[in-house]
Amino acid sequence: MFAAIPTSELVMLAGALLAAGAVTGILAGVFGVGGGAVVVPVLYELFRVVGVPEEVRMPLCVGTSLAVIIPTSIRSFNAHRARGKVDMSIVRIWAVPVILGVGLGSFIARYAPADLFKAVFVVVAGISAVRLLFGKDSWRLGTEVPGKIVMSVYGVVIGVLSSLMGIGGGQLSSLFMTFYGRPIHQAVATSSGLGVLISIPGAIGYVYAGWPRAAEYPDVAALQFPMALGYVSLIGFALFVPTSIFTAPLGASLAHALSKRRLEIAFGLFLLAVCARFAWSLLS
C-alpha cells in the first residue's frame, strides 16, 4: 500500500508530520496538554491518504496520539515541575481514578463507532473554549477543590474522556481546576502531570482494543505489524516524537511568559479550532 504512494507525496507527508510534531510539543508546554488535538486531525488525513478504512481510522488516530503524548507529556511535566508550579497533591489524588478511567475508555474504544470519538471532541472542546473565552471569575463551583471522593469521580471522567479523545487530559483538568479558583498557570502546569498518567495506560489499552480489529483488515498495511500495534501506529509515533520532545520545553517557557488573560484566550481559540474541525467532519 505504501509503495503505491509517490515518493514525493510520502516525503511531503513525512515533513508535515515532523512539523506537526514540533507544534504538538509547543502546545504541550504552553497549555499543559499532550497535543492530541493536533496529532489526531493530522493523522486522520495521513491515514485517509494511505487507505485506512473509515471504520478504524479514528481509533487508530486516537491510539497513536496517546502513544505520541507519552514522551511529550513527560518533558512538559518535568519542565513545569522544575518551575515549582505543579500541585502534586492533586496529581496524587487523581492518579488511580484517572488510570481506571483510561482503562474503561480503552474498553469502550474496542466497540465504539468512529463518530463517538469525534462527538466527544466537539462537546468537550466546545465547553472548554466557552469557559476560557467568555467565562468570568464568578463562574465557579467553589473556592477550594472538593474532597477525595468527588475528586476521584472527576478523575475517572477525565480518564474516560481523554482516552476517547486521544489527549493528555490537559483541557479537562485545567477547566476543572479553574472552576475551583485555581490560577490558569497552576492549572496548566498541574494538568501536564495527568498527561503521563493518561498516555501510558491509554496507549497500552489501544493496542489491546485494536489487535482483533487489525486481523479483520489483513490488506491494510497501516494496521499490521511492524507498521502498527493494534490501534497504535508505529510510523506515526516515530515521525511525531523527535520534534515534539525537542519543542515541549519551549512551550513551557512561553506559557510562563504570557499573562493570565492571554493564556486563556490562546487556549480558548485553540480549542475552538479543534471543535470546529471535528464538527465539520461529523457533518460532512
PDB file of C-alpha atoms in Angstrom:
ATOM      1  CA  MET A   1       0.000   0.000   0.000  1.00  0.00           C
ATOM      2  CA  PHE A   2       2.719   2.445   0.926  1.00  0.00           C
ATOM      3  CA  ALA A   3       4.679   1.582  -2.219  1.00  0.00           C
ATOM      4  CA  ALA A   4       1.770   2.779  -4.344  1.00  0.00           C
ATOM      5  CA  ILE A   5       2.126   6.319  -2.992  1.00  0.00           C
ATOM      6  CA  PRO A   6       4.516   8.551  -4.995  1.00  0.00           C
ATOM      7  CA  THR A   7       7.816   9.218  -3.239  1.00  0.00           C
ATOM      8  CA  SER A   8       7.280  12.986  -3.431  1.00  0.00           C
ATOM      9  CA  GLU A   9       3.958  12.617  -1.612  1.00  0.00           C
ATOM     10  CA  LEU A  10       5.493  10.429   1.074  1.00  0.00           C
ATOM     11  CA  VAL A  11       8.263  12.988   1.619  1.00  0.00           C
ATOM     12  CA  MET A  12       5.700  15.772   1.898  1.00  0.00           C
ATOM     13  CA  LEU A  13       3.631  13.780   4.391  1.00  0.00           C
ATOM     14  CA  ALA A  14       6.706  12.976   6.456  1.00  0.00           C
ATOM     15  CA  GLY A  15       7.659  16.652   6.512  1.00  0.00           C
ATOM     16  CA  ALA A  16       4.147  17.615   7.568  1.00  0.00           C
ATOM     17  CA  LEU A  17       4.222  15.059  10.377  1.00  0.00           C
ATOM     18  CA  LEU A  18       7.578  16.306  11.632  1.00  0.00           C
ATOM     19  CA  ALA A  19       6.307  19.904  11.570  1.00  0.00           C
ATOM     20  CA  ALA A  20       3.122  18.878  13.358  1.00  0.00           C
ATOM     21  CA  GLY A  21       5.269  17.149  15.961  1.00  0.00           C
ATOM     22  CA  ALA A  22       7.029  20.439  16.646  1.00  0.00           C
ATOM     23  CA  VAL A  23       3.687  22.226  17.054  1.00  0.00           C
ATOM     24  CA  THR A  24       2.484  19.404  19.310  1.00  0.00           C
ATOM     25  CA  GLY A  25       5.457  19.857  21.615  1.00  0.00           C
ATOM     26  CA  ILE A  26       4.910  23.615  21.868  1.00  0.00           C
ATOM     27  CA  LEU A  27       1.211  23.144  22.631  1.00  0.00           C
ATOM     28  CA  ALA A  28       2.058  20.570  25.276  1.00  0.00           C
ATOM     29  CA  GLY A  29       4.228  23.094  27.054  1.00  0.00           C
ATOM     30  CA  VAL A  30       2.005  26.146  26.581  1.00  0.00           C
ATOM     31  CA  PHE A  31      -1.324  24.590  27.505  1.00  0.00           C
ATOM     32  CA  GLY A  32      -0.323  21.642  29.660  1.00  0.00           C
ATOM     33  CA  VAL A  33      -1.885  19.291  27.105  1.00  0.00           C
ATOM     34  CA  GLY A  34      -0.339  16.381  25.295  1.00  0.00           C
ATOM     35  CA  GLY A  35      -1.078  17.897  21.895  1.00  0.00           C
ATOM     36  CA  GLY A  36      -3.581  15.209  20.911  1.00  0.00           C
ATOM     37  CA  ALA A  37      -5.941  17.783  19.452  1.00  0.00           C
ATOM     38  CA  VAL A  38      -3.251  18.476  16.849  1.00  0.00           C
ATOM     39  CA  VAL A  39      -1.995  14.920  16.425  1.00  0.00           C
ATOM     40  CA  VAL A  40      -5.414  13.358  15.799  1.00  0.00           C
ATOM     41  CA  PRO A  41      -6.534  15.602  12.892  1.00  0.00           C
ATOM     42  CA  VAL A  42      -3.152  15.356  11.149  1.00  0.00           C
ATOM     43  CA  LEU A  43      -3.040  11.581  11.474  1.00  0.00           C
ATOM     44  CA  TYR A  44      -6.644  11.381  10.284  1.00  0.00           C
ATOM     45  CA  GLU A  45      -5.643  12.947   6.969  1.00  0.00           C
ATOM     46  CA  LEU A  46      -2.493  10.822   6.690  1.00  0.00           C
ATOM     47  CA  PHE A  47      -4.382   7.578   7.244  1.00  0.00           C
ATOM     48  CA  ARG A  48      -7.025   8.669   4.750  1.00  0.00           C
ATOM     49  CA  VAL A  49      -4.320   9.069   2.103  1.00  0.00           C
ATOM     50  CA  VAL A  50      -2.866   5.607   2.748  1.00  0.00           C
ATOM     51  CA  GLY A  51      -6.294   3.980   2.596  1.00  0.00           C
ATOM     52  CA  VAL A  52      -7.167   3.146   6.204  1.00  0.00           C
ATOM     53  CA  PRO A  53     -10.944   2.415   6.295  1.00  0.00           C
ATOM     54  CA  GLU A  54     -13.201   4.964   7.969  1.00  0.00           C
ATOM     55  CA  GLU A  55     -14.406   2.365  10.481  1.00  0.00           C
ATOM     56  CA  VAL A  56     -10.973   2.081  12.124  1.00  0.00           C
ATOM     57  CA  ARG A  57      -9.304   5.347  11.087  1.00  0.00           C
ATOM     58  CA  MET A  58     -10.372   7.485  14.037  1.00  0.00           C
ATOM     59  CA  PRO A  59      -9.468   4.996  16.803  1.00  0.00           C
ATOM     60  CA  LEU A  60      -6.109   4.426  15.073  1.00  0.00           C
ATOM     61  CA  CYS A  61      -5.530   8.189  15.247  1.00  0.00           C
ATOM     62  CA  VAL A  62      -6.548   8.336  18.913  1.00  0.00           C
ATOM     63  CA  GLY A  63      -4.393   5.375  19.944  1.00  0.00           C
ATOM     64  CA  THR A  64      -1.384   6.740  18.084  1.00  0.00           C
ATOM     65  CA  SER A  65      -1.950  10.155  19.650  1.00  0.00           C
ATOM     66  CA  LEU A  66      -1.853   8.649  23.136  1.00  0.00           C
ATOM     67  CA  ALA A  67       1.452   6.955  22.301  1.00  0.00           C
ATOM     68  CA  VAL A  68       2.887  10.214  20.943  1.00  0.00           C
ATOM     69  CA  ILE A  69       1.800  12.015  24.117  1.00  0.00           C
ATOM     70  CA  ILE A  70       3.946   9.773  26.349  1.00  0.00           C
ATOM     71  CA  PRO A  71       7.356  11.451  25.791  1.00  0.00           C
ATOM     72  CA  THR A  72       5.824  14.879  25.158  1.00  0.00           C
ATOM     73  CA  SER A  73       3.920  14.817  28.443  1.00  0.00           C
ATOM     74  CA  ILE A  74       6.949  13.667  30.400  1.00  0.00           C
ATOM     75  CA  ARG A  75       9.024  16.547  29.013  1.00  0.00           C
ATOM     76  CA  SER A  76       6.246  19.074  29.588  1.00  0.00           C
ATOM     77  CA  PHE A  77       5.593  17.852  33.153  1.00  0.00           C
ATOM     78  CA  ASN A  78       9.276  17.982  34.063  1.00  0.00           C
ATOM     79  CA  ALA A  79       9.589  21.494  32.655  1.00  0.00           C
ATOM     80  CA  HIS A  80       6.601  22.777  34.664  1.00  0.00           C
ATOM     81  CA  ARG A  81       7.660  20.949  37.844  1.00  0.00           C
ATOM     82  CA  ALA A  82      11.126  22.486  37.601  1.00  0.00           C
ATOM     83  CA  ARG A  83       9.409  25.870  37.879  1.00  0.00           C
ATOM     84  CA  GLY A  84       7.571  24.743  41.027  1.00  0.00           C
ATOM     85  CA  LYS A  85       4.117  25.251  39.500  1.00  0.00           C
ATOM     86  CA  VAL A  86       2.733  21.698  39.720  1.00  0.00           C
ATOM     87  CA  ASP A  87       0.340  20.903  42.589  1.00  0.00           C
ATOM     88  CA  MET A  88       1.476  17.356  43.281  1.00  0.00           C
ATOM     89  CA  SER A  89      -1.264  16.810  45.884  1.00  0.00           C
ATOM     90  CA  ILE A  90      -3.879  16.948  43.117  1.00  0.00           C
ATOM     91  CA  VAL A  91      -1.820  14.730  40.823  1.00  0.00           C
ATOM     92  CA  ARG A  92      -1.562  12.112  43.593  1.00  0.00           C
ATOM     93  CA  ILE A  93      -5.316  12.171  44.318  1.00  0.00           C
ATOM     94  CA  TRP A  94      -6.158  11.769  40.631  1.00  0.00           C
ATOM     95  CA  ALA A  95      -3.550   9.115  39.824  1.00  0.00           C
ATOM     96  CA  VAL A  96      -5.550   5.911  40.419  1.00  0.00           C
ATOM     97  CA  PRO A  97      -9.009   7.221  39.321  1.00  0.00           C
ATOM     98  CA  VAL A  98      -7.585   8.636  36.093  1.00  0.00           C
ATOM     99  CA  ILE A  99      -5.868   5.350  35.240  1.00  0.00           C
ATOM    100  CA  LEU A 100      -9.106   3.450  35.944  1.00  0.00           C
ATOM    101  CA  GLY A 101     -10.965   5.864  33.660  1.00  0.00           C
ATOM    102  CA  VAL A 102      -8.420   5.370  30.904  1.00  0.00           C
ATOM    103  CA  GLY A 103      -8.884   1.614  31.160  1.00  0.00           C
ATOM    104  CA  LEU A 104     -12.649   1.995  30.849  1.00  0.00           C
ATOM    105  CA  GLY A 105     -12.261   4.334  27.893  1.00  0.00           C
ATOM    106  CA  SER A 106      -9.940   1.888  26.143  1.00  0.00           C
ATOM    107  CA  PHE A 107     -12.508  -0.868  26.605  1.00  0.00           C
ATOM    108  CA  ILE A 108     -15.212   1.364  25.103  1.00  0.00           C
ATOM    109  CA  ALA A 109     -12.893   2.153  22.181  1.00  0.00           C
ATOM    110  CA  ARG A 110     -12.821  -1.506  21.238  1.00  0.00           C
ATOM    111  CA  TYR A 111     -16.526  -1.439  20.382  1.00  0.00           C
ATOM    112  CA  ALA A 112     -17.412   2.238  19.792  1.00  0.00           C
ATOM    113  CA  PRO A 113     -18.321   3.663  16.355  1.00  0.00           C
ATOM    114  CA  ALA A 114     -15.898   6.156  14.798  1.00  0.00           C
ATOM    115  CA  ASP A 115     -18.282   9.107  15.212  1.00  0.00           C
ATOM    116  CA  LEU A 116     -18.279   8.725  19.010  1.00  0.00           C
ATOM    117  CA  PHE A 117     -14.647   9.845  19.155  1.00  0.00           C
ATOM    118  CA  LYS A 118     -15.415  12.930  17.072  1.00  0.00           C
ATOM    119  CA  ALA A 119     -18.525  13.794  19.089  1.00  0.00           C
ATOM    120  CA  VAL A 120     -16.565  13.686  22.350  1.00  0.00           C
ATOM    121  CA  PHE A 121     -14.012  16.040  20.805  1.00  0.00           C
ATOM    122  CA  VAL A 122     -16.678  18.556  19.783  1.00  0.00           C
ATOM    123  CA  VAL A 123     -18.540  18.616  23.101  1.00  0.00           C
ATOM    124  CA  VAL A 124     -15.538  18.803  25.406  1.00  0.00           C
ATOM    125  CA  ALA A 125     -13.559  21.274  23.279  1.00  0.00           C
ATOM    126  CA  GLY A 126     -16.637  23.492  22.871  1.00  0.00           C
ATOM    127  CA  ILE A 127     -17.407  23.678  26.606  1.00  0.00           C
ATOM    128  CA  SER A 128     -13.772  24.326  27.464  1.00  0.00           C
ATOM    129  CA  ALA A 129     -13.454  27.093  24.854  1.00  0.00           C
ATOM    130  CA  VAL A 130     -16.590  28.910  26.030  1.00  0.00           C
ATOM    131  CA  ARG A 131     -15.358  28.857  29.622  1.00  0.00           C
ATOM    132  CA  LEU A 132     -11.944  30.226  28.697  1.00  0.00           C
ATOM    133  CA  LEU A 133     -13.077  32.901  26.227  1.00  0.00           C
ATOM    134  CA  PHE A 134     -16.237  34.183  27.893  1.00  0.00           C
ATOM    135  CA  GLY A 135     -16.097  32.924  31.459  1.00  0.00           C
ATOM    136  CA  LYS A 136     -15.936  35.232  34.427  1.00  0.00           C
ATOM    137  CA  ASP A 137     -14.322  34.778  37.805  1.00  0.00           C
ATOM    138  CA  SER A 138     -17.823  34.351  39.223  1.00  0.00           C
ATOM    139  CA  TRP A 139     -18.209  31.149  37.154  1.00  0.00           C
ATOM    140  CA  ARG A 140     -17.024  28.901  39.922  1.00  0.00           C
ATOM    141  CA  LEU A 141     -18.138  25.732  41.625  1.00  0.00           C
ATOM    142  CA  GLY A 142     -16.207  26.664  44.748  1.00  0.00           C
ATOM    143  CA  THR A 143     -13.134  28.356  46.129  1.00  0.00           C
ATOM    144  CA  GLU A 144     -11.372  25.130  47.087  1.00  0.00           C
ATOM    145  CA  VAL A 145     -11.126  21.827  45.262  1.00  0.00           C
ATOM    146  CA  PRO A 146     -13.598  19.249  46.656  1.00  0.00           C
ATOM    147  CA  GLY A 147     -12.817  16.209  48.799  1.00  0.00           C
ATOM    148  CA  LYS A 148     -11.195  12.980  47.657  1.00  0.00           C
ATOM    149  CA  ILE A 149     -14.451  11.201  46.725  1.00  0.00           C
ATOM    150  CA  VAL A 150     -15.632  13.945  44.370  1.00  0.00           C
ATOM    151  CA  MET A 151     -12.091  14.377  43.038  1.00  0.00           C
ATOM    152  CA  SER A 152     -11.920  10.650  42.327  1.00  0.00           C
ATOM    153  CA  VAL A 153     -15.164  10.779  40.331  1.00  0.00           C
ATOM    154  CA  TYR A 154     -13.812  13.696  38.325  1.00  0.00           C
ATOM    155  CA  GLY A 155     -10.606  11.738  37.785  1.00  0.00           C
ATOM    156  CA  VAL A 156     -12.452   8.749  36.321  1.00  0.00           C
ATOM    157  CA  VAL A 157     -14.460  11.022  33.995  1.00  0.00           C
ATOM    158  CA  ILE A 158     -11.307  12.818  32.861  1.00  0.00           C
ATOM    159  CA  GLY A 159      -9.620   9.473  32.201  1.00  0.00           C
ATOM    160  CA  VAL A 160     -12.536   8.127  30.116  1.00  0.00           C
ATOM    161  CA  LEU A 161     -12.979  11.259  28.003  1.00  0.00           C
ATOM    162  CA  SER A 162      -9.250  11.748  27.495  1.00  0.00           C
ATOM    163  CA  SER A 163      -8.765   8.187  26.284  1.00  0.00           C
ATOM    164  CA  LEU A 164     -11.622   8.633  23.789  1.00  0.00           C
ATOM    165  CA  MET A 165     -10.173  11.923  22.529  1.00  0.00           C
ATOM    166  CA  GLY A 166      -6.521  10.892  22.379  1.00  0.00           C
ATOM    167  CA  ILE A 167      -5.487  13.779  24.612  1.00  0.00           C
ATOM    168  CA  GLY A 168      -3.439  14.054  27.771  1.00  0.00           C
ATOM    169  CA  GLY A 169      -6.359  15.419  29.804  1.00  0.00           C
ATOM    170  CA  GLY A 170      -4.977  18.954  29.924  1.00  0.00           C
ATOM    171  CA  GLN A 171      -8.045  20.883  28.828  1.00  0.00           C
ATOM    172  CA  LEU A 172     -10.337  18.794  31.020  1.00  0.00           C
ATOM    173  CA  SER A 173      -8.310  19.097  34.197  1.00  0.00           C
ATOM    174  CA  SER A 174      -7.466  22.761  33.527  1.00  0.00           C
ATOM    175  CA  LEU A 175     -11.180  23.512  33.116  1.00  0.00           C
ATOM    176  CA  PHE A 176     -11.951  21.708  36.367  1.00  0.00           C
ATOM    177  CA  MET A 177      -9.242  23.490  38.339  1.00  0.00           C
ATOM    178  CA  THR A 178     -10.185  26.968  37.117  1.00  0.00           C
ATOM    179  CA  PHE A 179     -13.803  26.296  38.145  1.00  0.00           C
ATOM    180  CA  TYR A 180     -12.438  25.911  41.658  1.00  0.00           C
ATOM    181  CA  GLY A 181     -10.467  29.128  41.597  1.00  0.00           C
ATOM    182  CA  ARG A 182      -7.015  27.844  40.718  1.00  0.00           C
ATOM    183  CA  PRO A 183      -4.901  30.246  38.602  1.00  0.00           C
ATOM    184  CA  ILE A 184      -4.632  29.250  34.948  1.00  0.00           C
ATOM    185  CA  HIS A 185      -0.838  28.931  35.131  1.00  0.00           C
ATOM    186  CA  GLN A 186      -1.049  26.476  38.024  1.00  0.00           C
ATOM    187  CA  ALA A 187      -3.913  24.625  36.333  1.00  0.00           C
ATOM    188  CA  VAL A 188      -1.891  24.238  33.139  1.00  0.00           C
ATOM    189  CA  ALA A 189       1.234  23.106  34.978  1.00  0.00           C
ATOM    190  CA  THR A 190      -0.627  20.583  37.158  1.00  0.00           C
ATOM    191  CA  SER A 191      -2.551  19.281  34.142  1.00  0.00           C
ATOM    192  CA  SER A 192       0.697  18.364  32.443  1.00  0.00           C
ATOM    193  CA  GLY A 193       1.142  15.682  35.101  1.00  0.00           C
ATOM    194  CA  LEU A 194      -2.059  13.957  34.013  1.00  0.00           C
ATOM    195  CA  GLY A 195      -0.650  13.507  30.514  1.00  0.00           C
ATOM    196  CA  VAL A 196       1.809  10.959  31.894  1.00  0.00           C
ATOM    197  CA  LEU A 197      -0.936   9.113  33.814  1.00  0.00           C
ATOM    198  CA  ILE A 198      -3.251   9.005  30.796  1.00  0.00           C
ATOM    199  CA  SER A 199      -0.923   8.397  27.859  1.00  0.00           C
ATOM    200  CA  ILE A 200       0.929   5.274  29.023  1.00  0.00           C
ATOM    201  CA  PRO A 201      -2.065   3.104  30.052  1.00  0.00           C
ATOM    202  CA  GLY A 202      -4.078   4.660  27.220  1.00  0.00           C
ATOM    203  CA  ALA A 203      -1.619   3.582  24.549  1.00  0.00           C
ATOM    204  CA  ILE A 204      -1.465   0.079  26.012  1.00  0.00           C
ATOM    205  CA  GLY A 205      -5.258  -0.036  26.070  1.00  0.00           C
ATOM    206  CA  TYR A 206      -5.484   0.912  22.400  1.00  0.00           C
ATOM    207  CA  VAL A 207      -3.040  -1.835  21.475  1.00  0.00           C
ATOM    208  CA  TYR A 208      -5.490  -4.198  23.182  1.00  0.00           C
ATOM    209  CA  ALA A 209      -8.546  -2.579  21.578  1.00  0.00           C
ATOM    210  CA  GLY A 210      -7.138  -2.621  18.051  1.00  0.00           C
ATOM    211  CA  TRP A 211      -5.444  -6.012  17.972  1.00  0.00           C
ATOM    212  CA  PRO A 212      -8.529  -8.012  16.908  1.00  0.00           C
ATOM    213  CA  ARG A 213      -9.637  -5.252  14.536  1.00  0.00           C
ATOM    214  CA  ALA A 214      -6.319  -5.337  12.684  1.00  0.00           C
ATOM    215  CA  ALA A 215      -6.941  -9.020  11.959  1.00  0.00           C
ATOM    216  CA  GLU A 216     -10.189  -8.033  10.223  1.00  0.00           C
ATOM    217  CA  TYR A 217      -8.261  -5.855   7.730  1.00  0.00           C
ATOM    218  CA  PRO A 218      -5.285  -8.004   6.636  1.00  0.00           C
ATOM    219  CA  ASP A 219      -4.849  -5.968   3.424  1.00  0.00           C
ATOM    220  CA  VAL A 220      -4.484  -2.637   5.253  1.00  0.00           C
ATOM    221  CA  ALA A 221      -0.727  -2.306   5.797  1.00  0.00           C
ATOM    222  CA  ALA A 222      -1.093   0.650   8.164  1.00  0.00           C
ATOM    223  CA  LEU A 223      -2.823  -1.638  10.680  1.00  0.00           C
ATOM    224  CA  GLN A 224      -0.326  -4.507  10.500  1.00  0.00           C
ATOM    225  CA  PHE A 225       2.936  -5.049  12.371  1.00  0.00           C
ATOM    226  CA  PRO A 226       5.572  -3.573  12.001  1.00  0.00           C
ATOM    227  CA  MET A 227       3.567  -0.550  10.850  1.00  0.00           C
ATOM    228  CA  ALA A 228       1.300  -0.711  13.894  1.00  0.00           C
ATOM    229  CA  LEU A 229       0.452  -2.495  17.116  1.00  0.00           C
ATOM    230  CA  GLY A 230      -3.319  -2.629  17.417  1.00  0.00           C
ATOM    231  CA  TYR A 231      -4.602   0.935  17.226  1.00  0.00           C
ATOM    232  CA  VAL A 232      -1.120   2.441  17.716  1.00  0.00           C
ATOM    233  CA  SER A 233       0.705   3.400  14.510  1.00  0.00           C
ATOM    234  CA  LEU A 234       4.437   2.903  14.999  1.00  0.00           C
ATOM    235  CA  ILE A 235       5.169   5.009  11.904  1.00  0.00           C
ATOM    236  CA  GLY A 236       3.116   7.938  13.235  1.00  0.00           C
ATOM    237  CA  PHE A 237       4.832   7.612  16.602  1.00  0.00           C
ATOM    238  CA  ALA A 238       8.305   7.596  15.041  1.00  0.00           C
ATOM    239  CA  LEU A 239       7.653  10.747  12.985  1.00  0.00           C
ATOM    240  CA  PHE A 240       5.973  12.827  15.690  1.00  0.00           C
ATOM    241  CA  VAL A 241       8.086  12.104  18.728  1.00  0.00           C
ATOM    242  CA  PRO A 242      11.521  13.622  17.871  1.00  0.00           C
ATOM    243  CA  THR A 243      10.344  17.167  17.205  1.00  0.00           C
ATOM    244  CA  SER A 244       7.615  17.153  19.890  1.00  0.00           C
ATOM    245  CA  ILE A 245      10.151  16.217  22.588  1.00  0.00           C
ATOM    246  CA  PHE A 246      12.503  18.954  21.418  1.00  0.00           C
ATOM    247  CA  THR A 247       9.913  21.765  21.452  1.00  0.00           C
ATOM    248  CA  ALA A 248       7.922  20.938  24.646  1.00  0.00           C
ATOM    249  CA  PRO A 249      10.259  22.929  26.970  1.00  0.00           C
ATOM    250  CA  LEU A 250       9.995  25.917  24.604  1.00  0.00           C
ATOM    251  CA  GLY A 251       6.226  25.863  25.037  1.00  0.00           C
ATOM    252  CA  ALA A 252       6.531  25.694  28.828  1.00  0.00           C
ATOM    253  CA  SER A 253       8.760  28.788  28.797  1.00  0.00           C
ATOM    254  CA  LEU A 254       6.247  30.611  26.609  1.00  0.00           C
ATOM    255  CA  ALA A 255       3.374  29.707  28.949  1.00  0.00           C
ATOM    256  CA  HIS A 256       5.018  31.355  31.926  1.00  0.00           C
ATOM    257  CA  ALA A 257       5.860  34.445  29.856  1.00  0.00           C
ATOM    258  CA  LEU A 258       2.198  35.064  28.937  1.00  0.00           C
ATOM    259  CA  SER A 259      -0.306  36.921  31.094  1.00  0.00           C
ATOM    260  CA  LYS A 260      -3.250  35.032  32.602  1.00  0.00           C
ATOM    261  CA  ARG A 261      -5.783  36.504  30.145  1.00  0.00           C
ATOM    262  CA  ARG A 262      -3.604  35.984  27.082  1.00  0.00           C
ATOM    263  CA  LEU A 263      -3.063  32.354  28.028  1.00  0.00           C
ATOM    264  CA  GLU A 264      -6.827  31.866  28.482  1.00  0.00           C
ATOM    265  CA  ILE A 265      -7.620  33.481  25.104  1.00  0.00           C
ATOM    266  CA  ALA A 266      -4.923  31.484  23.311  1.00  0.00           C
ATOM    267  CA  PHE A 267      -6.129  28.227  24.853  1.00  0.00           C
ATOM    268  CA  GLY A 268      -9.772  29.058  24.095  1.00  0.00           C
ATOM    269  CA  LEU A 269      -9.131  29.866  20.428  1.00  0.00           C
ATOM    270  CA  PHE A 270      -7.055  26.722  20.077  1.00  0.00           C
ATOM    271  CA  LEU A 271      -9.906  24.591  21.439  1.00  0.00           C
ATOM    272  CA  LEU A 272     -12.466  26.332  19.216  1.00  0.00           C
ATOM    273  CA  ALA A 273     -10.401  25.434  16.163  1.00  0.00           C
ATOM    274  CA  VAL A 274     -10.316  21.792  17.259  1.00  0.00           C
ATOM    275  CA  CYS A 275     -14.057  21.824  17.918  1.00  0.00           C
ATOM    276  CA  ALA A 276     -14.820  23.301  14.503  1.00  0.00           C
ATOM    277  CA  ARG A 277     -12.625  20.808  12.688  1.00  0.00           C
ATOM    278  CA  PHE A 278     -14.369  17.763  14.115  1.00  0.00           C
ATOM    279  CA  ALA A 279     -17.858  19.280  13.925  1.00  0.00           C
ATOM    280  CA  TRP A 280     -17.258  19.747  10.208  1.00  0.00           C
ATOM    281  CA  SER A 281     -16.064  16.156   9.943  1.00  0.00           C
ATOM    282  CA  LEU A 282     -19.230  14.871  11.643  1.00  0.00           C
ATOM    283  CA  LEU A 283     -21.499  16.869   9.320  1.00  0.00           C
ATOM    284  CA  SER A 284     -19.655  16.064   6.086  1.00  0.00           C
TER     285      SER A 284
END
